[in-house]
Coordinates of C-alpha atoms and ligand atoms in Angstrom, one line a residue:
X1 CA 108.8 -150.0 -119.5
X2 CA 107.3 -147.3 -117.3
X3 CA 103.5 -146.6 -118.1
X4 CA 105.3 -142.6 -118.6
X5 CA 107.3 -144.0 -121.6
X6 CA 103.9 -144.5 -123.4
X7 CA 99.8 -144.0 -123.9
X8 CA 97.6 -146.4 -125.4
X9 CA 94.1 -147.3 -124.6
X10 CA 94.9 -150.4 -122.8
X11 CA 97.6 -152.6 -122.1
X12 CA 95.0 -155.6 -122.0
X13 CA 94.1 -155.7 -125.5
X14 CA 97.5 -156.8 -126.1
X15 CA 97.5 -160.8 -126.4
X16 CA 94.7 -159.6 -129.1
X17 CA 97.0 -157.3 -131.1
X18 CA 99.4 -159.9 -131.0
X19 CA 97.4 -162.4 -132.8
X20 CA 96.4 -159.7 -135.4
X21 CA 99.9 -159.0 -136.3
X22 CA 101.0 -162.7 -136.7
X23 CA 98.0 -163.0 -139.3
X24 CA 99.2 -160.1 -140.7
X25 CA 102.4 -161.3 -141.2
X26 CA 101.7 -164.3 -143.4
X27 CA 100.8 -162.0 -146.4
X28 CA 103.8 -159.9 -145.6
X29 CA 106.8 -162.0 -147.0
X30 CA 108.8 -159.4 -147.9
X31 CA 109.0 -157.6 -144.8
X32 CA 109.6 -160.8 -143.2
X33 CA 112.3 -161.4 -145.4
X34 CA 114.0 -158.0 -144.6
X35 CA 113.4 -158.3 -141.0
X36 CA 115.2 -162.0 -141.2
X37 CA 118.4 -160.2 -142.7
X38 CA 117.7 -157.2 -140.3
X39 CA 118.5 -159.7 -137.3
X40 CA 121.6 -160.8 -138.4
X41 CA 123.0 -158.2 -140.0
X42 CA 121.5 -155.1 -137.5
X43 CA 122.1 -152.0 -139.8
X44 CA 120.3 -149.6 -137.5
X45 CA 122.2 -150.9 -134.1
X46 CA 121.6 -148.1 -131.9
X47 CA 119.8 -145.6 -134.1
X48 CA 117.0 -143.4 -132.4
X49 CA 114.1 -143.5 -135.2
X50 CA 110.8 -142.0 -134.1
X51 CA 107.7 -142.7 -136.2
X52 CA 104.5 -141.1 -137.0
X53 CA 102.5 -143.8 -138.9
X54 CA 98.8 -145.1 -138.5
X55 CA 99.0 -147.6 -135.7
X56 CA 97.5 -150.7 -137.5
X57 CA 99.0 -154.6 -137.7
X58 CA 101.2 -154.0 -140.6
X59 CA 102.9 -151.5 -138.9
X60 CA 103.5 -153.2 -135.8
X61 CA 105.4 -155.9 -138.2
X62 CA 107.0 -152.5 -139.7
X63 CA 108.4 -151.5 -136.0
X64 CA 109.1 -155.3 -135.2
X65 CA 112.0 -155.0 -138.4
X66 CA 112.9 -151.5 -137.4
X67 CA 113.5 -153.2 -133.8
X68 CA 115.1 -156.2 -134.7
X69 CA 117.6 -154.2 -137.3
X70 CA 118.6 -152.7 -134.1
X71 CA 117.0 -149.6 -134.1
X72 CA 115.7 -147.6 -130.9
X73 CA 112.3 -147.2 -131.7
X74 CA 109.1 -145.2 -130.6
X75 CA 105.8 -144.8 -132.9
X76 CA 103.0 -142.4 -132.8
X77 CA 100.0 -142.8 -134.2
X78 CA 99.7 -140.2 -137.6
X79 CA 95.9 -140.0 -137.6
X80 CA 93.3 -139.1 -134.5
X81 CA 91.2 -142.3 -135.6
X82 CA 93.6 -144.4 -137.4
X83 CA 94.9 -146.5 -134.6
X84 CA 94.2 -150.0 -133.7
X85 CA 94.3 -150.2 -130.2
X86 CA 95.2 -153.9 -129.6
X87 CA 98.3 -153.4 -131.9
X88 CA 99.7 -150.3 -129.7
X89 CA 98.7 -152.7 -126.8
X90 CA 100.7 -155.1 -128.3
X91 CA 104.2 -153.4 -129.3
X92 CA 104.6 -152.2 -125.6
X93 CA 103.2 -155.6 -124.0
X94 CA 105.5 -157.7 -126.1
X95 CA 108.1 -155.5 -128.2
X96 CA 108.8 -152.9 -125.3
X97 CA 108.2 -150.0 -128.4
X98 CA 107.0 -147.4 -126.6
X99 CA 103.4 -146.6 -128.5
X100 CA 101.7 -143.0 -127.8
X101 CA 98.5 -143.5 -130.7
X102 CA 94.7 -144.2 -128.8
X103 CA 91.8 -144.7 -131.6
X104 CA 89.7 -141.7 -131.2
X105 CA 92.1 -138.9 -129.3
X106 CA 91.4 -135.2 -129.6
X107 CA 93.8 -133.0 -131.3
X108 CA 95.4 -131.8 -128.2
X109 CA 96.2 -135.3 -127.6
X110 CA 97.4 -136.2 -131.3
X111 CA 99.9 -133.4 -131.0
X112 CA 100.9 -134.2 -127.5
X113 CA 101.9 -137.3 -128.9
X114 CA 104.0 -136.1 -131.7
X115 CA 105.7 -134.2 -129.1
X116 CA 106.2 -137.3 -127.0
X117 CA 108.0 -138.8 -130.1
X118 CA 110.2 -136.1 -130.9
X119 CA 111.3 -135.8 -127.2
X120 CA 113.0 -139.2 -128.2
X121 CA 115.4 -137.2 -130.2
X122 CA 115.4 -139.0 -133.2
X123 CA 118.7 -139.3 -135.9
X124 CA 115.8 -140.9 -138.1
X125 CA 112.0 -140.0 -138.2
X126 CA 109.4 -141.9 -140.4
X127 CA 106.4 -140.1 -140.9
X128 CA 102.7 -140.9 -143.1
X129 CA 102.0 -137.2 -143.8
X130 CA 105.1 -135.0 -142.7
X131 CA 104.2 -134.2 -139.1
X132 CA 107.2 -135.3 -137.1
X133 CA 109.5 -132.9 -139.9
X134 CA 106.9 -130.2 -139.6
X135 CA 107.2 -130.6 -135.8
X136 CA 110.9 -130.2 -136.3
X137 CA 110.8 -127.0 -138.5
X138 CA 108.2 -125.5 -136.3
X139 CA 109.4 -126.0 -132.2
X140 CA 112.4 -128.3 -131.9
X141 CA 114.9 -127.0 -134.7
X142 CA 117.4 -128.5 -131.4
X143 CA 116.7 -131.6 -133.1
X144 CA 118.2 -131.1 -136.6
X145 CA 121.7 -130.8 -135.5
X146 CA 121.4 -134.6 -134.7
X147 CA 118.9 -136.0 -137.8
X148 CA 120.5 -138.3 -140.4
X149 CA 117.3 -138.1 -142.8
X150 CA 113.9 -138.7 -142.8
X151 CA 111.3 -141.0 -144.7
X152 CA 108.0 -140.1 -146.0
X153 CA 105.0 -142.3 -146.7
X154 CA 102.5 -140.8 -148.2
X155 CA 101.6 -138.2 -150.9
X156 CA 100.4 -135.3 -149.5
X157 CA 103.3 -135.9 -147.2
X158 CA 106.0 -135.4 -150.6
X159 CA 103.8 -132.7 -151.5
X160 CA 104.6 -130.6 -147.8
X161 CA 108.1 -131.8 -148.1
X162 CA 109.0 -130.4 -151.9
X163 CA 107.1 -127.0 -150.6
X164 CA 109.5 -127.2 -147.6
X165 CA 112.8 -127.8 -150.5
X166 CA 111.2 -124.9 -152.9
X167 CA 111.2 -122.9 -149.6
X168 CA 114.9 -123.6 -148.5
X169 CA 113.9 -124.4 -145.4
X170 CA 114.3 -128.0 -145.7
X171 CA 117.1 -129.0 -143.2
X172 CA 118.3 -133.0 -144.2
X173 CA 117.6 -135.2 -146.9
X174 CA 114.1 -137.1 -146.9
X175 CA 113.6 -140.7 -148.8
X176 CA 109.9 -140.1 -150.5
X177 CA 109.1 -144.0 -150.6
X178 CA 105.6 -142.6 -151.6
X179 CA 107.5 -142.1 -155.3
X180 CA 108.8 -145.9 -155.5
X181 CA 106.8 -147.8 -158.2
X182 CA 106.5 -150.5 -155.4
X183 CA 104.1 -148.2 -153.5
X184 CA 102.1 -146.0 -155.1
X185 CA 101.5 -148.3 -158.2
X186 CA 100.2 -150.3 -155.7
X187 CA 99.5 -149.4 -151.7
X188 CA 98.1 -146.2 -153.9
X189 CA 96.0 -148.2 -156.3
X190 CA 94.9 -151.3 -155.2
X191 CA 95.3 -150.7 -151.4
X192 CA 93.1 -147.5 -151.8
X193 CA 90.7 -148.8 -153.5
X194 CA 89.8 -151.9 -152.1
X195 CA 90.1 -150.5 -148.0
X196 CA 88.2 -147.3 -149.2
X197 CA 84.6 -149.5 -150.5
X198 CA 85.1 -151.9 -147.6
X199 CA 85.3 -148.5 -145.4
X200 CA 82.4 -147.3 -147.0
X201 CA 80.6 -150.4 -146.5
X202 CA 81.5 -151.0 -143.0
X203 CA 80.5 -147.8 -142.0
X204 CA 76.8 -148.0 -144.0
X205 CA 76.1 -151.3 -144.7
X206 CA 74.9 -150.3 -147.5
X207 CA 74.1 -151.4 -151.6
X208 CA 76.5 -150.4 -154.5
X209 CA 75.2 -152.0 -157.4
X210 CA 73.1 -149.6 -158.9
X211 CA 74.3 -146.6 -157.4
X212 CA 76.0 -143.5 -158.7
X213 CA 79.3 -143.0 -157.1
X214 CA 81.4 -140.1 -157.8
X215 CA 85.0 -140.2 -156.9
X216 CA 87.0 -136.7 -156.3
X217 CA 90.1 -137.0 -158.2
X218 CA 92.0 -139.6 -160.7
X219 CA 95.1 -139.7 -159.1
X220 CA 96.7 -143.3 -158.1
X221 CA 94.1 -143.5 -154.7
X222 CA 91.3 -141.9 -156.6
X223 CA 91.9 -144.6 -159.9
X224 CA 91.2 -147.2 -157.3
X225 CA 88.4 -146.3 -156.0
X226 CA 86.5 -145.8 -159.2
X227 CA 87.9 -149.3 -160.3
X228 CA 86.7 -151.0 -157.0
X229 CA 83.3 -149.1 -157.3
X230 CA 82.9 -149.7 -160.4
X231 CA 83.4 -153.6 -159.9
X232 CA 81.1 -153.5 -156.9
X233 CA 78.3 -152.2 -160.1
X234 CA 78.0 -148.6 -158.9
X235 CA 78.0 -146.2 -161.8
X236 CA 81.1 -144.3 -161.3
X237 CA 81.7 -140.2 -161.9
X238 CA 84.9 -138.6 -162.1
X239 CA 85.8 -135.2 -161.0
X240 CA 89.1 -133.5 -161.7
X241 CA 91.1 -130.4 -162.6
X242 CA 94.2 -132.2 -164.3
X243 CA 93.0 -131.9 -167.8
X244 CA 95.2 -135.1 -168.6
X245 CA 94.2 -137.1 -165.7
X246 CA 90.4 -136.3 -166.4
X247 CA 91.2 -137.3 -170.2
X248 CA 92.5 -140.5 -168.8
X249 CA 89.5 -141.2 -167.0
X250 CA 87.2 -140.3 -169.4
X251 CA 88.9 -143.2 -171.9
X252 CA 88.9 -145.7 -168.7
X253 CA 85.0 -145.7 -169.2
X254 CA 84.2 -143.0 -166.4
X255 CA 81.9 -140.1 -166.9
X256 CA 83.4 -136.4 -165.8
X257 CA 81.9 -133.2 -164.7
X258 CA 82.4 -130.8 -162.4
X259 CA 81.3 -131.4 -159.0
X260 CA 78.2 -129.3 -159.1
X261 CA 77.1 -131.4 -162.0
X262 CA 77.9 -134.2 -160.8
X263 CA 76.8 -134.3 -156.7
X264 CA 72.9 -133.9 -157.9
X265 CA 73.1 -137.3 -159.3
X266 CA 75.5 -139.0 -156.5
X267 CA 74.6 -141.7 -153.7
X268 CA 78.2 -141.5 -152.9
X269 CA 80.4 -138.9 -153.2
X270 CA 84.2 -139.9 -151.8
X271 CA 87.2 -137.8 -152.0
X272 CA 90.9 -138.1 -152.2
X273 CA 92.4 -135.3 -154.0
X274 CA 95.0 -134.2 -151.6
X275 CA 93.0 -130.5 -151.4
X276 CA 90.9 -129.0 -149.3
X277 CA 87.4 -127.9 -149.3
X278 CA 86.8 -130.3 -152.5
X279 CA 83.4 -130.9 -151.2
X280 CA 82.0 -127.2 -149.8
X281 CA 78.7 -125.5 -148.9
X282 CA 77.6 -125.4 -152.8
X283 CA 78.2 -129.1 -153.2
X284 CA 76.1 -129.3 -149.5
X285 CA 73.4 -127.4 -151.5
X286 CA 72.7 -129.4 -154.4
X287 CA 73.2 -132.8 -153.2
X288 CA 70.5 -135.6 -153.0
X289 CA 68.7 -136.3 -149.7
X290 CA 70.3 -139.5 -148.3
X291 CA 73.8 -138.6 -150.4
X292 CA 77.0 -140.6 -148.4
X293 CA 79.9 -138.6 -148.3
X294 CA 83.5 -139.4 -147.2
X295 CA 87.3 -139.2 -147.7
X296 CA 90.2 -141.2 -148.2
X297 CA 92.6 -138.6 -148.9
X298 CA 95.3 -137.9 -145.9
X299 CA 93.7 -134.8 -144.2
X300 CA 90.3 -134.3 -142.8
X301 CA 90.2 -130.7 -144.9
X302 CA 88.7 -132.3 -148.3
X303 CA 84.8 -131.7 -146.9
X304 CA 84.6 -128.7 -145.4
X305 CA 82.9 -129.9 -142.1
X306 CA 82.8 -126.3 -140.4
X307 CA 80.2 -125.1 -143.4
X308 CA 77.9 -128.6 -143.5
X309 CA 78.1 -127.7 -139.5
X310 CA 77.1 -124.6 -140.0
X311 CA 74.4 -125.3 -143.2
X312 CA 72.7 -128.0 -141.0
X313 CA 69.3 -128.1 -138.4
X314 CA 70.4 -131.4 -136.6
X315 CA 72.6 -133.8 -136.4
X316 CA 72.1 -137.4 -135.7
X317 CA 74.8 -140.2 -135.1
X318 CA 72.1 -143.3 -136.9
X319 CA 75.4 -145.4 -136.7
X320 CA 78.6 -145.8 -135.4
X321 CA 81.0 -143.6 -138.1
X322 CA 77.8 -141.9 -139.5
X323 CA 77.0 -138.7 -138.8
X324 CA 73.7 -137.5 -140.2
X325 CA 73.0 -133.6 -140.6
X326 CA 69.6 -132.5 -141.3
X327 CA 69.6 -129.3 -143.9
X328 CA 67.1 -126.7 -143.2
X329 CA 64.9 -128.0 -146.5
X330 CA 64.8 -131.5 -144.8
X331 CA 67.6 -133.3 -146.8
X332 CA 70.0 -135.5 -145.0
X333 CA 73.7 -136.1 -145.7
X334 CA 75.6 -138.5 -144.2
X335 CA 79.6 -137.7 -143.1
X336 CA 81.5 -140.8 -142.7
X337 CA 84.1 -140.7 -140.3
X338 CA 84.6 -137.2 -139.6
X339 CA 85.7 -137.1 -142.8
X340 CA 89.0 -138.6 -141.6
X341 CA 90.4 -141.3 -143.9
X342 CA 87.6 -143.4 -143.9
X343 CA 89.8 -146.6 -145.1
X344 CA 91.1 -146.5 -141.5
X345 CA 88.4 -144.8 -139.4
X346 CA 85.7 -147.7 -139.6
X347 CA 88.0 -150.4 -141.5
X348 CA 91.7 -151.8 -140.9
X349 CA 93.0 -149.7 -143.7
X350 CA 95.1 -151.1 -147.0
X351 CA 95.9 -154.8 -146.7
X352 CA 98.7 -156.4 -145.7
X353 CA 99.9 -158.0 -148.7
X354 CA 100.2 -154.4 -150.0
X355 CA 101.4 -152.8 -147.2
X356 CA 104.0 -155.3 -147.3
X357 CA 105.5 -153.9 -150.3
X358 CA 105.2 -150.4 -149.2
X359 CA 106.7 -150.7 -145.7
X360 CA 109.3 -153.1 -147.0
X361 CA 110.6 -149.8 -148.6
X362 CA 110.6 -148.0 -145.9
X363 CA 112.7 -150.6 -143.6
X364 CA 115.2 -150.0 -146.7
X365 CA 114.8 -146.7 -147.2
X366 CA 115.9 -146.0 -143.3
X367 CA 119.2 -148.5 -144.2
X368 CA 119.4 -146.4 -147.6
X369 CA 119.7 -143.1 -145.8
X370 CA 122.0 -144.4 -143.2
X371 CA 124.2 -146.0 -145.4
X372 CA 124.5 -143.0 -147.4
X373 CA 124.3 -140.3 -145.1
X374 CA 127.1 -138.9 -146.3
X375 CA 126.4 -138.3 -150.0
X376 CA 122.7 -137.4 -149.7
X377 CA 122.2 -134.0 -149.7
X378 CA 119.6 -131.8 -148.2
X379 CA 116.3 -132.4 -150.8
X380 CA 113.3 -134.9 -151.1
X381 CA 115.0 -138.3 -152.5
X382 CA 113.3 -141.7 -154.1
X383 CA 114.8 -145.0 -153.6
X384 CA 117.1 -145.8 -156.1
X385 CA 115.8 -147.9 -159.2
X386 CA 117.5 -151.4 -157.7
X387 CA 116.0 -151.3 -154.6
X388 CA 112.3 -151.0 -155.9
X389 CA 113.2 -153.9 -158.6
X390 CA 114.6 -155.7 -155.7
X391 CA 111.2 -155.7 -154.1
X392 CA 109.0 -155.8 -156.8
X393 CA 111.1 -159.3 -157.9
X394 CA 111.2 -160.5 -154.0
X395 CA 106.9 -159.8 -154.0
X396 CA 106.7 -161.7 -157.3
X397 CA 109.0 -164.8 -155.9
X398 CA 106.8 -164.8 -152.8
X399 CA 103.6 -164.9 -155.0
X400 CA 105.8 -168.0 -156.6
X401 CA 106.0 -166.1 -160.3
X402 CA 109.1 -166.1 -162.4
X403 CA 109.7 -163.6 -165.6
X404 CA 112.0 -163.9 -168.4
X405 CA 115.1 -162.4 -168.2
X406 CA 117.0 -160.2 -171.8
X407 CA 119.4 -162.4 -173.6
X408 CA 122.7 -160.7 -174.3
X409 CA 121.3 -160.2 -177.7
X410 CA 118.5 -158.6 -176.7
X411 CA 120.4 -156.2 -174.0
X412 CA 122.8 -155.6 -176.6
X413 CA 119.9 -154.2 -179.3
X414 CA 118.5 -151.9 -176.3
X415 CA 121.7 -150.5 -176.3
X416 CA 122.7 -149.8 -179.2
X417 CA 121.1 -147.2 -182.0
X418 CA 122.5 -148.6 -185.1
X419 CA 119.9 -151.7 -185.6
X420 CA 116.7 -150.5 -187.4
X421 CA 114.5 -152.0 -190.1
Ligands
ADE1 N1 97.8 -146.6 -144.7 C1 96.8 -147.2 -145.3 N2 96.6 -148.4 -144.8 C2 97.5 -148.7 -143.9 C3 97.8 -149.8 -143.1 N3 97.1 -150.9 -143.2 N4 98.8 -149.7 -142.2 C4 99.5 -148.5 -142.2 N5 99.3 -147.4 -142.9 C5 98.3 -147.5 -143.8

């Protein structure tokens, strides 16, 4: 490969990134499993599939399937400092997957990248957060002509796809393998939640027993969070504007206010709502001296950074991931990770075993929308019911479970209406 088919930090790091995505593997059977049938059976021989997806070990085993089902495939990273560097290293040194993702890059540089994996002209495009279709809609419509489908990730990235539908200006049908029960229930849920705290705690090093934690949002991500919090002995707040989702919260043991109630009493405050300016220059003004703030939501627009920049005298960097701004009456509030996600700024995001699940629909969901490329129209899909089952049953074999199955007698009363008392 010619160093111009790629741009990584350095091709040195790869014998470590290797080694990182062989570990990561072992608690990925699924997707091992998949890639195993991918090999023989190569579904995507010869397809172009570009992806836009944080650069970390369990998507280097996700590429590895794409690759070995055939497919011709570049990645980009889908986050300025979500990329492990080793594992880019690694899918050029040893995959010859063309990688353009460097932890850290400036803007100009993440979208110089989504550029470099569009000019791949892809038939298929697998994004975390709809930028490679937004990149379509907005400068290379050339490439619709060509596009089979597309795959989608992540919520906030079904949320900018349906608003592209409800617009009409949706151009081919998208697989939302965010809406499997396989994913969110899970990558959502547990994955959220337990890479979010150790974010947190990598970045600060810092006690949670004791501590009042408020969590923006009871969503599947937020739900996680306040769990995982809550088990680490913080006292957990909620904050919401879904009256039923606040309701839900409030019965799962959480106390809910509004934000302005409840960022006096916080030692943490962590967001991920999917909306912006969640945390804005009235929250900066009540908030305790020493208050942690971060988000694990997709975009870096939950914390309105541009006002605390504004509001503040100094700012510090105390360590690596903290930024420390200095408020005119002497408080201190500490921004984690540029208020990018912080589960995959300062840690190694969800883990595998999750991830497994979620990117195992994903390598399906690019065979799905090939196989019926035909039939599907123009919309925002989810995976049909069999395929999630499928995965959720291969996860629970791997874990060695079995279930019980319906007798006939059984299937027969769920189908009928005439038994009753
Ligand atoms: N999103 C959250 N965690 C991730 C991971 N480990 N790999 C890829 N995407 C992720």
């Amino acid at each position: 490969m010619t160093t111009s088919s790629y741009d990584i930090k350095d091709l040195g790091l790869a014998e470590e990134g290797r080694k990182r995505m062989e570990w990561a593997e072992q608690e990925m059977p699924v997707l091992r499993l998949i890639r195993e049938r991918f090999e023989k059976e190569r579904p995507l021989a010869g397809i172009r599939i570009s992806a836009c997806l944080h650069v970390t070990t369990e998507t280097g085993n996700l590429m590895r399937a794409l690759a070995a089902g055939g497919a011709d495939v570049v990645l980009a990273a889908s986050n300025p400092l979500s990329t492990q560097d080793d594992v880019a290293a690694a899918l050029v040194a040893y995959e010859e997957i063309p990688v353009y993702a460097i932890k850290g890059e400036s803007n100009e540089v993440y979208y110089q990248h989504i550029k470099a994996a569009l000019d791949h002209n892809p038939q298929i495009t697998m994004d975390d957060g709809a930028d490679l279709v937004s990149g379509i809609l907005k400068d290379r419509k050339d490439l619709i002509e060509s596009m089979i489908g597309s795959t989608e990730e992540t919520t906030t990235g079904v949320i900018r796809l349906k608003a592209m539908a409800a617009e009409g200006v949706l151009p081919f049908p998208v697989i939302a393998v965010n809406d499997s029960d396989t994913k969110h229930m899970f990558d959502n849920r547990y994955g959220t939640g337990q890479s979010t705290l150790d974010g947190v705690i990598r970045a600060t090093n810092v006690l949670l027993a004791g501590k009042t934690f408020v969590v923006a949002g009871y969503g599947w991500c937020s739900r996680g969070i306040a769990e995982r919090a809550h088990g680490l002995g913080a006292n957990v707040i909620v904050t919401e504007i879904d009256p039923i989702k606040a309701l839900e919260a409030v019965m799962d043991g959480y106390r809910v206010m509004p934000m302005e109630q409840a960022a006096p009493l916080a030692d943490f405050i962590v967001t991920a709502t999917g909306n912006k300016h969640v945390i804005d220059s009235n929250t900066f003004a009540v908030v305790k001296d020493g208050c942690v703030i971060a988000n694990s939501g997709h975009f870096n627009v939950e914390i309105n950074i541009p006002a605390l920049e504004q509001m503040a005298v100094t700012k510090k960097q105390p360590r690596r991931f903290v930024d420390q701004y200095v408020l005119p009456d002497g408080r201190q509030i500490n921004l984690l990770g540029e208020g990018r996600l912080i589960n995959l700024a300062s840690a190694e995001g969800h883990p595998s075993a999750v991830m497994d699940m979620s990117f195992a629909n994903q390598a399906l969901a690019s065979e799905y929308l090939l196989k019926n490329r035909d039939s599907l129209g123009v919309g925002v899909h989810a995976l049909p019911k069999n395929l999630d089952q499928e995965i959720a049953a291969l996860k629970l074999r791997a874990m060695g479970m079995t279930i019980d199955v319906l007798t006939p007698e059984q299937e027969l009363y769920l189908n009928s209406w005439q038994e009753g008392t």
